[in-house]
Amino acid sequence: MERSMLLSFSCLLLLALAKPTDQVVHGSRSLNSFLEKNIFVLAGQSNMSGRGGVVNQTWDKIVPPECQPNPSILRLNSRLRWEQAREPLHFDIDVTQTCGIGPGMSFANTIRHLNSSIGIVGLVPCAVGGYHGTKISEWAKGTLLYKQLIKRTKSSVKKGGKIRAILWFQGESDTVALEDAEMYSKKLKALIMNLRADLQLPMLPFIQVALASGQGHFLGTVRKSQLDLNLPNVRCVDAFGVPLSTDYVHLTTQAEVRVGKMLAEAFYSFNSA
Ligand SMILES: *[C@@H]1O[C@H](CO)[C@@H](O)[C@H](O)[C@H]1NC(C)=O
Ligand SMILES: *[C@@H]1O[C@H](CO)[C@@H](O)[C@H](O)[C@H]1NC(C)=O
Ligand SMILES: *[C@@H]1O[C@H](CO)[C@@H](O)[C@H](O)[C@H]1NC(C)=O
């Protein structure tokens, strides 16, 4: 009797030891109980959701070291639950296309690398490229994408954490028609101000990526709007010159890794960071 009890006790002990601590500490339940997080919202179109490593609608599943998962990097999934983040970060958000590597994981790993005491990073993927890309008018206040972003972002802080910044990589679809390109500056400013007002964070850092090339002829106009945007607490990193993939439309995995690093460096240029 005593012997068998001892035996089962040792079995339990072995089981407990065999279980990786990360799973114990970061199980779904504990991830969704109160936990201080540094929350970053990711929005925009396909290059933000990520197509790195995708050829003919198939992802090659290659995850570079900069994009590896880490128990301290979480994502808010489409069911508004926190889970450990892994590539492809937007697979259940940008659902009509095959997602691959985007800048998000590289950003999160670099954020932690640059400040090892920052703690938990919580990513809120919201970007949608879809089939035709998304224009900035599709992100205006009142639209479905805008409402989803606000809903996901508000939900992300319910179990602890602070929204640290919004990351924005969009505009390619606004390079096709002259009137869209000419309106870009005004619409981007309105978007930033509306998001800050609706989230009640008037100085929330906003980091955008200036396009490397566009789907249409009016790239210069959109780029100029992005680079010249004059609002407090807005930064712009420039993707010009990063390698494009063989479809000539999307960023490669290596380019996405670089954009993620640039976004992280830009974040630390804010006084509040
Ligand atoms: C992708 O599909 C096209 C058309 O079906 C084909 O010609 C091409 O070889 C494919 N590329 C790869 C890398 O599989
Ligand atoms: C690193 O993160 C900690 C915790 O958020 C913060 O107190 C500290 O100021 C940060 N350091 C730098 C250099 O940003
Ligand atoms: C992705 O980014 C590249 C580089 O900025 C750009 O040329 C391309 O148009 C973008 N693609 C889409 C679909 O947004």
PDB file of C-alpha atoms and ligand atoms in Angstrom:
ATOM      1  CA  MET A   1       0.000   0.000   0.000  1.00  0.00           C
ATOM      2  CA  GLU A   2       2.595   2.465   1.126  1.00  0.00           C
ATOM      3  CA  ARG A   3       4.827   1.344  -1.659  1.00  0.00           C
ATOM      4  CA  SER A   4       2.231   1.911  -4.384  1.00  0.00           C
ATOM      5  CA  MET A   5       1.434   5.339  -2.982  1.00  0.00           C
ATOM      6  CA  LEU A   6       5.064   6.200  -3.095  1.00  0.00           C
ATOM      7  CA  LEU A   7       5.188   4.921  -6.637  1.00  0.00           C
ATOM      8  CA  SER A   8       2.277   7.055  -7.823  1.00  0.00           C
ATOM      9  CA  PHE A   9       3.718  10.022  -5.998  1.00  0.00           C
ATOM     10  CA  SER A  10       7.012   9.612  -7.851  1.00  0.00           C
ATOM     11  CA  CYS A  11       5.089   9.295 -11.105  1.00  0.00           C
ATOM     12  CA  LEU A  12       3.311  12.557 -10.417  1.00  0.00           C
ATOM     13  CA  LEU A  13       6.581  14.174  -9.516  1.00  0.00           C
ATOM     14  CA  LEU A  14       8.149  12.939 -12.737  1.00  0.00           C
ATOM     15  CA  LEU A  15       5.185  14.223 -14.724  1.00  0.00           C
ATOM     16  CA  ALA A  16       5.470  17.612 -13.079  1.00  0.00           C
ATOM     17  CA  LEU A  17       9.181  17.750 -13.773  1.00  0.00           C
ATOM     18  CA  ALA A  18       8.767  16.637 -17.362  1.00  0.00           C
ATOM     19  CA  LYS A  19       6.281  19.391 -18.072  1.00  0.00           C
ATOM     20  CA  PRO A  20       8.059  22.500 -19.348  1.00  0.00           C
ATOM     21  CA  THR A  21       7.650  25.347 -16.876  1.00  0.00           C
ATOM     22  CA  ASP A  22       6.539  27.697 -19.635  1.00  0.00           C
ATOM     23  CA  GLN A  23       3.428  25.624 -20.080  1.00  0.00           C
ATOM     24  CA  VAL A  24       2.680  25.750 -16.395  1.00  0.00           C
ATOM     25  CA  VAL A  25       3.281  29.472 -16.098  1.00  0.00           C
ATOM     26  CA  HIS A  26       1.908  30.404 -19.483  1.00  0.00           C
ATOM     27  CA  GLY A  27      -0.982  28.002 -19.905  1.00  0.00           C
ATOM     28  CA  SER A  28      -4.026  29.442 -21.658  1.00  0.00           C
ATOM     29  CA  ARG A  29      -5.758  30.096 -18.340  1.00  0.00           C
ATOM     30  CA  SER A  30      -2.874  32.008 -16.776  1.00  0.00           C
ATOM     31  CA  LEU A  31      -2.274  33.929 -19.995  1.00  0.00           C
ATOM     32  CA  ASN A  32      -5.852  35.117 -19.825  1.00  0.00           C
ATOM     33  CA  SER A  33      -5.842  35.985 -16.161  1.00  0.00           C
ATOM     34  CA  PHE A  34      -4.463  39.380 -15.120  1.00  0.00           C
ATOM     35  CA  LEU A  35      -1.043  39.942 -16.638  1.00  0.00           C
ATOM     36  CA  GLU A  36       0.823  43.210 -17.217  1.00  0.00           C
ATOM     37  CA  LYS A  37       1.634  43.520 -20.909  1.00  0.00           C
ATOM     38  CA  ASN A  38       3.172  46.001 -23.306  1.00  0.00           C
ATOM     39  CA  ILE A  39       0.515  46.015 -25.988  1.00  0.00           C
ATOM     40  CA  PHE A  40       1.166  46.851 -29.631  1.00  0.00           C
ATOM     41  CA  VAL A  41      -1.530  47.052 -32.295  1.00  0.00           C
ATOM     42  CA  LEU A  42      -0.594  45.950 -35.828  1.00  0.00           C
ATOM     43  CA  ALA A  43      -2.691  47.362 -38.647  1.00  0.00           C
ATOM     44  CA  GLY A  44      -2.580  47.974 -42.366  1.00  0.00           C
ATOM     45  CA  GLN A  45      -2.629  45.746 -45.415  1.00  0.00           C
ATOM     46  CA  SER A  46      -0.867  42.630 -46.664  1.00  0.00           C
ATOM     47  CA  ASN A  47       2.720  43.640 -45.983  1.00  0.00           C
ATOM     48  CA  MET A  48       1.784  44.117 -42.320  1.00  0.00           C
ATOM     49  CA  SER A  49      -0.176  40.909 -42.039  1.00  0.00           C
ATOM     50  CA  GLY A  50       2.736  39.242 -43.850  1.00  0.00           C
ATOM     51  CA  ARG A  51       3.360  37.352 -47.084  1.00  0.00           C
ATOM     52  CA  GLY A  52       7.028  36.555 -46.507  1.00  0.00           C
ATOM     53  CA  GLY A  53       7.743  33.021 -47.715  1.00  0.00           C
ATOM     54  CA  VAL A  54       4.412  32.687 -49.518  1.00  0.00           C
ATOM     55  CA  VAL A  55       4.592  31.493 -53.121  1.00  0.00           C
ATOM     56  CA  ASN A  56       1.475  30.537 -55.056  1.00  0.00           C
ATOM     57  CA  GLN A  57      -0.654  30.684 -51.924  1.00  0.00           C
ATOM     58  CA  THR A  58       1.632  28.299 -50.044  1.00  0.00           C
ATOM     59  CA  TRP A  59       3.772  29.350 -47.124  1.00  0.00           C
ATOM     60  CA  ASP A  60       7.221  27.726 -46.980  1.00  0.00           C
ATOM     61  CA  LYS A  61       6.993  27.526 -43.156  1.00  0.00           C
ATOM     62  CA  ILE A  62      10.521  28.891 -42.755  1.00  0.00           C
ATOM     63  CA  VAL A  63      10.718  30.937 -39.556  1.00  0.00           C
ATOM     64  CA  PRO A  64      13.975  32.898 -39.256  1.00  0.00           C
ATOM     65  CA  PRO A  65      15.638  33.218 -35.826  1.00  0.00           C
ATOM     66  CA  GLU A  66      14.356  36.792 -35.428  1.00  0.00           C
ATOM     67  CA  CYS A  67      10.749  35.576 -35.667  1.00  0.00           C
ATOM     68  CA  GLN A  68      10.904  32.607 -33.316  1.00  0.00           C
ATOM     69  CA  PRO A  69       8.238  32.312 -30.616  1.00  0.00           C
ATOM     70  CA  ASN A  70       9.010  33.242 -27.030  1.00  0.00           C
ATOM     71  CA  PRO A  71       6.891  32.575 -23.910  1.00  0.00           C
ATOM     72  CA  SER A  72       6.932  36.329 -23.231  1.00  0.00           C
ATOM     73  CA  ILE A  73       5.462  37.272 -26.603  1.00  0.00           C
ATOM     74  CA  LEU A  74       1.701  36.867 -26.840  1.00  0.00           C
ATOM     75  CA  ARG A  75      -0.940  37.544 -29.433  1.00  0.00           C
ATOM     76  CA  LEU A  76      -4.623  38.294 -29.111  1.00  0.00           C
ATOM     77  CA  ASN A  77      -6.281  35.720 -31.336  1.00  0.00           C
ATOM     78  CA  SER A  78      -9.482  36.170 -33.344  1.00  0.00           C
ATOM     79  CA  ARG A  79     -11.517  34.914 -30.348  1.00  0.00           C
ATOM     80  CA  LEU A  80     -10.019  37.717 -28.212  1.00  0.00           C
ATOM     81  CA  ARG A  81      -7.964  35.276 -26.146  1.00  0.00           C
ATOM     82  CA  TRP A  82      -4.272  35.648 -25.398  1.00  0.00           C
ATOM     83  CA  GLU A  83      -1.973  32.883 -26.568  1.00  0.00           C
ATOM     84  CA  GLN A  84       1.712  32.506 -27.242  1.00  0.00           C
ATOM     85  CA  ALA A  85       2.459  34.287 -30.528  1.00  0.00           C
ATOM     86  CA  ARG A  86       3.912  32.441 -33.481  1.00  0.00           C
ATOM     87  CA  GLU A  87       4.097  32.881 -37.224  1.00  0.00           C
ATOM     88  CA  PRO A  88       2.019  33.482 -39.212  1.00  0.00           C
ATOM     89  CA  LEU A  89       0.803  36.085 -36.777  1.00  0.00           C
ATOM     90  CA  HIS A  90      -2.256  37.102 -38.815  1.00  0.00           C
ATOM     91  CA  PHE A  91      -3.436  33.677 -39.973  1.00  0.00           C
ATOM     92  CA  ASP A  92      -6.849  33.962 -38.283  1.00  0.00           C
ATOM     93  CA  ILE A  93      -7.286  37.698 -38.977  1.00  0.00           C
ATOM     94  CA  ASP A  94      -6.377  38.136 -42.662  1.00  0.00           C
ATOM     95  CA  VAL A  95      -8.260  34.990 -43.551  1.00  0.00           C
ATOM     96  CA  THR A  96      -8.902  35.151 -47.292  1.00  0.00           C
ATOM     97  CA  GLN A  97      -5.216  34.880 -48.252  1.00  0.00           C
ATOM     98  CA  THR A  98      -2.338  32.686 -47.149  1.00  0.00           C
ATOM     99  CA  CYS A  99      -0.329  34.542 -44.539  1.00  0.00           C
ATOM    100  CA  GLY A 100       3.410  34.188 -44.057  1.00  0.00           C
ATOM    101  CA  ILE A 101       6.060  36.202 -42.272  1.00  0.00           C
ATOM    102  CA  GLY A 102       5.240  39.821 -41.452  1.00  0.00           C
ATOM    103  CA  PRO A 103       7.128  42.353 -39.319  1.00  0.00           C
ATOM    104  CA  GLY A 104       5.320  41.582 -36.034  1.00  0.00           C
ATOM    105  CA  MET A 105       7.430  38.798 -34.522  1.00  0.00           C
ATOM    106  CA  SER A 106      10.693  40.439 -35.531  1.00  0.00           C
ATOM    107  CA  PHE A 107       9.386  43.653 -33.956  1.00  0.00           C
ATOM    108  CA  ALA A 108       8.456  41.901 -30.697  1.00  0.00           C
ATOM    109  CA  ASN A 109      11.742  40.015 -30.395  1.00  0.00           C
ATOM    110  CA  THR A 110      13.695  43.213 -31.071  1.00  0.00           C
ATOM    111  CA  ILE A 111      11.633  45.145 -28.513  1.00  0.00           C
ATOM    112  CA  ARG A 112      12.651  42.564 -25.915  1.00  0.00           C
ATOM    113  CA  HIS A 113      16.220  42.422 -27.136  1.00  0.00           C
ATOM    114  CA  LEU A 114      16.626  46.206 -26.850  1.00  0.00           C
ATOM    115  CA  ASN A 115      15.150  46.280 -23.348  1.00  0.00           C
ATOM    116  CA  SER A 116      15.414  42.980 -21.528  1.00  0.00           C
ATOM    117  CA  SER A 117      13.401  44.321 -18.585  1.00  0.00           C
ATOM    118  CA  ILE A 118      10.357  45.334 -20.629  1.00  0.00           C
ATOM    119  CA  GLY A 119       8.441  42.165 -19.679  1.00  0.00           C
ATOM    120  CA  ILE A 120       5.588  40.680 -21.656  1.00  0.00           C
ATOM    121  CA  VAL A 121       4.882  41.908 -25.170  1.00  0.00           C
ATOM    122  CA  GLY A 122       1.283  41.506 -26.330  1.00  0.00           C
ATOM    123  CA  LEU A 123       0.580  41.830 -30.044  1.00  0.00           C
ATOM    124  CA  VAL A 124      -2.868  42.662 -31.389  1.00  0.00           C
ATOM    125  CA  PRO A 125      -2.887  41.693 -35.068  1.00  0.00           C
ATOM    126  CA  CYS A 126      -5.527  43.644 -37.035  1.00  0.00           C
ATOM    127  CA  ALA A 127      -4.068  44.009 -40.549  1.00  0.00           C
ATOM    128  CA  VAL A 128      -6.106  42.844 -43.516  1.00  0.00           C
ATOM    129  CA  GLY A 129      -4.742  42.581 -47.028  1.00  0.00           C
ATOM    130  CA  GLY A 130      -7.436  40.358 -48.424  1.00  0.00           C
ATOM    131  CA  TYR A 131      -7.556  39.752 -52.117  1.00  0.00           C
ATOM    132  CA  HIS A 132      -7.353  43.313 -53.452  1.00  0.00           C
ATOM    133  CA  GLY A 133      -5.544  44.999 -50.598  1.00  0.00           C
ATOM    134  CA  THR A 134      -7.232  47.572 -48.393  1.00  0.00           C
ATOM    135  CA  LYS A 135      -7.354  51.301 -49.074  1.00  0.00           C
ATOM    136  CA  ILE A 136      -7.140  53.813 -46.275  1.00  0.00           C
ATOM    137  CA  SER A 137     -10.816  54.694 -46.894  1.00  0.00           C
ATOM    138  CA  GLU A 138     -11.619  51.140 -45.778  1.00  0.00           C
ATOM    139  CA  TRP A 139     -10.020  51.993 -42.415  1.00  0.00           C
ATOM    140  CA  ALA A 140     -11.918  55.259 -41.851  1.00  0.00           C
ATOM    141  CA  LYS A 141     -13.901  55.711 -38.644  1.00  0.00           C
ATOM    142  CA  GLY A 142     -17.152  53.746 -38.829  1.00  0.00           C
ATOM    143  CA  THR A 143     -15.887  51.070 -41.237  1.00  0.00           C
ATOM    144  CA  LEU A 144     -15.761  47.401 -40.348  1.00  0.00           C
ATOM    145  CA  LEU A 145     -11.950  47.341 -40.179  1.00  0.00           C
ATOM    146  CA  TYR A 146     -11.891  50.404 -37.942  1.00  0.00           C
ATOM    147  CA  LYS A 147     -14.519  48.967 -35.616  1.00  0.00           C
ATOM    148  CA  GLN A 148     -12.684  45.662 -35.405  1.00  0.00           C
ATOM    149  CA  LEU A 149      -9.433  47.413 -34.569  1.00  0.00           C
ATOM    150  CA  ILE A 150     -11.078  49.406 -31.782  1.00  0.00           C
ATOM    151  CA  LYS A 151     -12.885  46.365 -30.442  1.00  0.00           C
ATOM    152  CA  ARG A 152      -9.766  44.197 -30.400  1.00  0.00           C
ATOM    153  CA  THR A 153      -7.626  46.947 -28.900  1.00  0.00           C
ATOM    154  CA  LYS A 154     -10.107  47.738 -26.123  1.00  0.00           C
ATOM    155  CA  SER A 155     -10.453  44.058 -25.365  1.00  0.00           C
ATOM    156  CA  SER A 156      -6.658  43.632 -25.243  1.00  0.00           C
ATOM    157  CA  VAL A 157      -6.268  45.749 -22.096  1.00  0.00           C
ATOM    158  CA  LYS A 158      -9.077  44.129 -20.110  1.00  0.00           C
ATOM    159  CA  LYS A 159      -6.747  41.644 -18.434  1.00  0.00           C
ATOM    160  CA  GLY A 160      -3.901  44.020 -17.704  1.00  0.00           C
ATOM    161  CA  GLY A 161      -1.449  45.961 -19.761  1.00  0.00           C
ATOM    162  CA  LYS A 162      -0.883  49.244 -21.466  1.00  0.00           C
ATOM    163  CA  ILE A 163      -1.266  50.092 -25.131  1.00  0.00           C
ATOM    164  CA  ARG A 164       2.208  51.266 -26.077  1.00  0.00           C
ATOM    165  CA  ALA A 165       1.863  51.999 -29.817  1.00  0.00           C
ATOM    166  CA  ILE A 166       0.025  51.393 -33.058  1.00  0.00           C
ATOM    167  CA  LEU A 167       2.114  50.096 -35.959  1.00  0.00           C
ATOM    168  CA  TRP A 168       0.786  50.947 -39.424  1.00  0.00           C
ATOM    169  CA  PHE A 169       1.933  49.586 -42.786  1.00  0.00           C
ATOM    170  CA  GLN A 170      -0.538  50.520 -45.495  1.00  0.00           C
ATOM    171  CA  GLY A 171      -0.990  52.727 -48.529  1.00  0.00           C
ATOM    172  CA  GLU A 172      -0.006  50.512 -51.448  1.00  0.00           C
ATOM    173  CA  SER A 173      -3.629  50.339 -52.596  1.00  0.00           C
ATOM    174  CA  ASP A 174      -3.872  54.137 -52.500  1.00  0.00           C
ATOM    175  CA  THR A 175      -1.139  54.533 -55.134  1.00  0.00           C
ATOM    176  CA  VAL A 176      -3.407  53.406 -57.982  1.00  0.00           C
ATOM    177  CA  ALA A 177      -5.826  56.335 -58.349  1.00  0.00           C
ATOM    178  CA  LEU A 178      -4.686  59.962 -58.254  1.00  0.00           C
ATOM    179  CA  GLU A 179      -7.576  61.091 -56.062  1.00  0.00           C
ATOM    180  CA  ASP A 180      -6.768  58.408 -53.461  1.00  0.00           C
ATOM    181  CA  ALA A 181      -3.089  59.376 -53.409  1.00  0.00           C
ATOM    182  CA  GLU A 182      -3.943  63.062 -53.066  1.00  0.00           C
ATOM    183  CA  MET A 183      -6.311  62.397 -50.192  1.00  0.00           C
ATOM    184  CA  TYR A 184      -3.901  60.109 -48.360  1.00  0.00           C
ATOM    185  CA  SER A 185      -2.359  62.696 -46.079  1.00  0.00           C
ATOM    186  CA  LYS A 186      -5.707  64.014 -44.895  1.00  0.00           C
ATOM    187  CA  LYS A 187      -7.115  60.533 -44.349  1.00  0.00           C
ATOM    188  CA  LEU A 188      -4.077  59.294 -42.458  1.00  0.00           C
ATOM    189  CA  LYS A 189      -4.179  62.289 -40.120  1.00  0.00           C
ATOM    190  CA  ALA A 190      -7.892  61.775 -39.507  1.00  0.00           C
ATOM    191  CA  LEU A 191      -7.300  58.084 -38.824  1.00  0.00           C
ATOM    192  CA  ILE A 192      -4.618  58.746 -36.234  1.00  0.00           C
ATOM    193  CA  MET A 193      -6.701  61.386 -34.476  1.00  0.00           C
ATOM    194  CA  ASN A 194      -9.841  59.239 -34.498  1.00  0.00           C
ATOM    195  CA  LEU A 195      -8.006  56.207 -33.139  1.00  0.00           C
ATOM    196  CA  ARG A 196      -6.446  58.232 -30.360  1.00  0.00           C
ATOM    197  CA  ALA A 197      -9.782  59.811 -29.482  1.00  0.00           C
ATOM    198  CA  ASP A 198     -11.703  56.527 -29.471  1.00  0.00           C
ATOM    199  CA  LEU A 199      -9.027  54.784 -27.416  1.00  0.00           C
ATOM    200  CA  GLN A 200      -8.837  57.826 -25.115  1.00  0.00           C
ATOM    201  CA  LEU A 201      -5.065  57.955 -25.542  1.00  0.00           C
ATOM    202  CA  PRO A 202      -4.458  61.384 -27.118  1.00  0.00           C
ATOM    203  CA  MET A 203      -0.669  60.961 -27.322  1.00  0.00           C
ATOM    204  CA  LEU A 204      -0.543  57.273 -28.271  1.00  0.00           C
ATOM    205  CA  PRO A 205       2.624  56.619 -30.316  1.00  0.00           C
ATOM    206  CA  PHE A 206       1.903  55.796 -33.948  1.00  0.00           C
ATOM    207  CA  ILE A 207       4.644  54.306 -36.108  1.00  0.00           C
ATOM    208  CA  GLN A 208       4.108  53.981 -39.832  1.00  0.00           C
ATOM    209  CA  VAL A 209       6.133  52.476 -42.641  1.00  0.00           C
ATOM    210  CA  ALA A 210       6.802  54.548 -45.748  1.00  0.00           C
ATOM    211  CA  LEU A 211       6.204  52.378 -48.806  1.00  0.00           C
ATOM    212  CA  ALA A 212       9.022  50.958 -50.887  1.00  0.00           C
ATOM    213  CA  SER A 213       6.882  50.706 -53.988  1.00  0.00           C
ATOM    214  CA  GLY A 214       3.194  50.647 -54.699  1.00  0.00           C
ATOM    215  CA  GLN A 215       0.558  48.906 -56.739  1.00  0.00           C
ATOM    216  CA  GLY A 216       0.143  51.991 -58.909  1.00  0.00           C
ATOM    217  CA  HIS A 217       1.759  55.128 -60.343  1.00  0.00           C
ATOM    218  CA  PHE A 218       1.226  57.499 -57.468  1.00  0.00           C
ATOM    219  CA  LEU A 219       3.727  56.039 -55.040  1.00  0.00           C
ATOM    220  CA  GLY A 220       5.582  59.360 -54.715  1.00  0.00           C
ATOM    221  CA  THR A 221       2.467  61.177 -53.542  1.00  0.00           C
ATOM    222  CA  VAL A 222       1.665  58.575 -50.875  1.00  0.00           C
ATOM    223  CA  ARG A 223       5.272  58.350 -49.707  1.00  0.00           C
ATOM    224  CA  LYS A 224       5.453  62.116 -49.374  1.00  0.00           C
ATOM    225  CA  SER A 225       2.273  62.118 -47.269  1.00  0.00           C
ATOM    226  CA  GLN A 226       3.777  59.474 -45.023  1.00  0.00           C
ATOM    227  CA  LEU A 227       7.199  61.080 -44.643  1.00  0.00           C
ATOM    228  CA  ASP A 228       5.833  64.618 -44.168  1.00  0.00           C
ATOM    229  CA  LEU A 229       3.033  63.779 -41.770  1.00  0.00           C
ATOM    230  CA  ASN A 230       3.153  66.410 -39.101  1.00  0.00           C
ATOM    231  CA  LEU A 231       1.492  65.217 -35.918  1.00  0.00           C
ATOM    232  CA  PRO A 232       2.986  64.762 -32.444  1.00  0.00           C
ATOM    233  CA  ASN A 233       4.168  61.271 -31.448  1.00  0.00           C
ATOM    234  CA  VAL A 234       4.200  59.917 -34.980  1.00  0.00           C
ATOM    235  CA  ARG A 235       7.282  58.242 -36.419  1.00  0.00           C
ATOM    236  CA  CYS A 236       7.896  56.979 -39.918  1.00  0.00           C
ATOM    237  CA  VAL A 237      10.362  54.270 -40.876  1.00  0.00           C
ATOM    238  CA  ASP A 238      11.286  53.956 -44.523  1.00  0.00           C
ATOM    239  CA  ALA A 239      11.009  50.598 -46.284  1.00  0.00           C
ATOM    240  CA  PHE A 240      12.546  52.004 -49.451  1.00  0.00           C
ATOM    241  CA  GLY A 241      15.124  49.581 -50.820  1.00  0.00           C
ATOM    242  CA  VAL A 242      14.044  46.460 -48.918  1.00  0.00           C
ATOM    243  CA  PRO A 243      13.924  43.360 -51.129  1.00  0.00           C
ATOM    244  CA  LEU A 244      10.613  42.489 -52.761  1.00  0.00           C
ATOM    245  CA  SER A 245       9.588  38.904 -53.395  1.00  0.00           C
ATOM    246  CA  THR A 246       9.236  37.247 -56.777  1.00  0.00           C
ATOM    247  CA  ASP A 247       5.625  38.440 -57.089  1.00  0.00           C
ATOM    248  CA  TYR A 248       7.086  42.005 -57.027  1.00  0.00           C
ATOM    249  CA  VAL A 249       4.214  42.922 -54.775  1.00  0.00           C
ATOM    250  CA  HIS A 250       5.197  41.740 -51.336  1.00  0.00           C
ATOM    251  CA  LEU A 251       8.090  41.983 -48.976  1.00  0.00           C
ATOM    252  CA  THR A 252      10.302  38.926 -48.587  1.00  0.00           C
ATOM    253  CA  THR A 253      10.848  37.289 -45.232  1.00  0.00           C
ATOM    254  CA  GLN A 254      14.198  39.056 -44.833  1.00  0.00           C
ATOM    255  CA  ALA A 255      12.620  42.397 -45.712  1.00  0.00           C
ATOM    256  CA  GLU A 256       9.864  41.844 -43.149  1.00  0.00           C
ATOM    257  CA  VAL A 257      12.485  41.018 -40.516  1.00  0.00           C
ATOM    258  CA  ARG A 258      14.192  44.318 -41.283  1.00  0.00           C
ATOM    259  CA  VAL A 259      10.973  46.320 -41.152  1.00  0.00           C
ATOM    260  CA  GLY A 260      10.201  44.745 -37.762  1.00  0.00           C
ATOM    261  CA  LYS A 261      13.590  45.824 -36.430  1.00  0.00           C
ATOM    262  CA  MET A 262      13.164  49.350 -37.781  1.00  0.00           C
ATOM    263  CA  LEU A 263       9.746  49.617 -36.121  1.00  0.00           C
ATOM    264  CA  ALA A 264      11.220  48.488 -32.790  1.00  0.00           C
ATOM    265  CA  GLU A 265      14.045  51.008 -32.986  1.00  0.00           C
ATOM    266  CA  ALA A 266      11.532  53.732 -33.806  1.00  0.00           C
ATOM    267  CA  PHE A 267       9.498  52.787 -30.751  1.00  0.00           C
ATOM    268  CA  TYR A 268      12.451  53.452 -28.474  1.00  0.00           C
ATOM    269  CA  SER A 269      12.829  56.921 -29.966  1.00  0.00           C
ATOM    270  CA  PHE A 270       9.690  58.043 -28.126  1.00  0.00           C
ATOM    271  CA  ASN A 271      10.346  59.727 -24.799  1.00  0.00           C
ATOM    272  CA  SER A 272       7.619  57.714 -23.141  1.00  0.00           C
ATOM    273  CA  ALA A 273       9.028  54.322 -24.226  1.00  0.00           C
TER     274      ALA A 273
HETATM  275  C1  LIG B   1       3.415  29.176 -59.306  1.00  0.00           C
HETATM  276  O1  LIG B   1       2.328  28.938 -60.179  1.00  0.00           O
HETATM  277  C2  LIG B   1       2.594  29.260 -61.535  1.00  0.00           C
HETATM  278  C3  LIG B   1       1.309  29.102 -62.326  1.00  0.00           C
HETATM  279  O2  LIG B   1       0.568  28.002 -61.887  1.00  0.00           O
HETATM  280  C4  LIG B   1       3.725  28.368 -62.050  1.00  0.00           C
HETATM  281  O3  LIG B   1       4.031  28.683 -63.386  1.00  0.00           O
HETATM  282  C5  LIG B   1       4.959  28.587 -61.183  1.00  0.00           C
HETATM  283  O4  LIG B   1       5.996  27.705 -61.581  1.00  0.00           O
HETATM  284  C6  LIG B   1       4.638  28.362 -59.705  1.00  0.00           C
HETATM  285  N1  LIG B   1       5.805  28.758 -58.951  1.00  0.00           N
HETATM  286  C7  LIG B   1       6.322  28.023 -57.967  1.00  0.00           C
HETATM  287  C8  LIG B   1       7.557  28.571 -57.320  1.00  0.00           C
HETATM  288  O5  LIG B   1       5.817  26.993 -57.590  1.00  0.00           O
HETATM  289  C1  LIG B   2      12.842  49.150 -20.103  1.00  0.00           C
HETATM  290  O1  LIG B   2      11.602  48.690 -19.626  1.00  0.00           O
HETATM  291  C2  LIG B   2      11.338  48.993 -18.279  1.00  0.00           C
HETATM  292  C3  LIG B   2      10.038  48.313 -17.895  1.00  0.00           C
HETATM  293  O2  LIG B   2       8.979  48.725 -18.740  1.00  0.00           O
HETATM  294  C4  LIG B   2      11.290  50.504 -18.110  1.00  0.00           C
HETATM  295  O3  LIG B   2      11.075  50.820 -16.766  1.00  0.00           O
HETATM  296  C5  LIG B   2      12.614  51.103 -18.585  1.00  0.00           C
HETATM  297  O4  LIG B   2      12.543  52.495 -18.547  1.00  0.00           O
HETATM  298  C6  LIG B   2      12.919  50.645 -20.002  1.00  0.00           C
HETATM  299  N1  LIG B   2      14.231  51.104 -20.390  1.00  0.00           N
HETATM  300  C7  LIG B   2      14.463  51.724 -21.535  1.00  0.00           C
HETATM  301  C8  LIG B   2      15.888  52.090 -21.795  1.00  0.00           C
HETATM  302  O5  LIG B   2      13.589  51.992 -22.334  1.00  0.00           O
HETATM  303  C1  LIG B   3       4.054  45.457 -50.209  1.00  0.00           C
HETATM  304  O1  LIG B   3       5.113  46.320 -50.021  1.00  0.00           O
HETATM  305  C2  LIG B   3       5.851  46.576 -51.185  1.00  0.00           C
HETATM  306  C3  LIG B   3       6.992  47.440 -50.762  1.00  0.00           C
HETATM  307  O2  LIG B   3       6.530  48.619 -50.146  1.00  0.00           O
HETATM  308  C4  LIG B   3       4.980  47.249 -52.209  1.00  0.00           C
HETATM  309  O3  LIG B   3       5.670  47.388 -53.411  1.00  0.00           O
HETATM  310  C5  LIG B   3       3.765  46.431 -52.461  1.00  0.00           C
HETATM  311  O4  LIG B   3       2.902  47.133 -53.292  1.00  0.00           O
HETATM  312  C6  LIG B   3       3.091  46.039 -51.187  1.00  0.00           C
HETATM  313  N1  LIG B   3       2.042  45.134 -51.540  1.00  0.00           N
HETATM  314  C7  LIG B   3       0.783  45.242 -51.166  1.00  0.00           C
HETATM  315  C8  LIG B   3      -0.173  44.297 -51.773  1.00  0.00           C
HETATM  316  O5  LIG B   3       0.398  46.051 -50.361  1.00  0.00           O
END
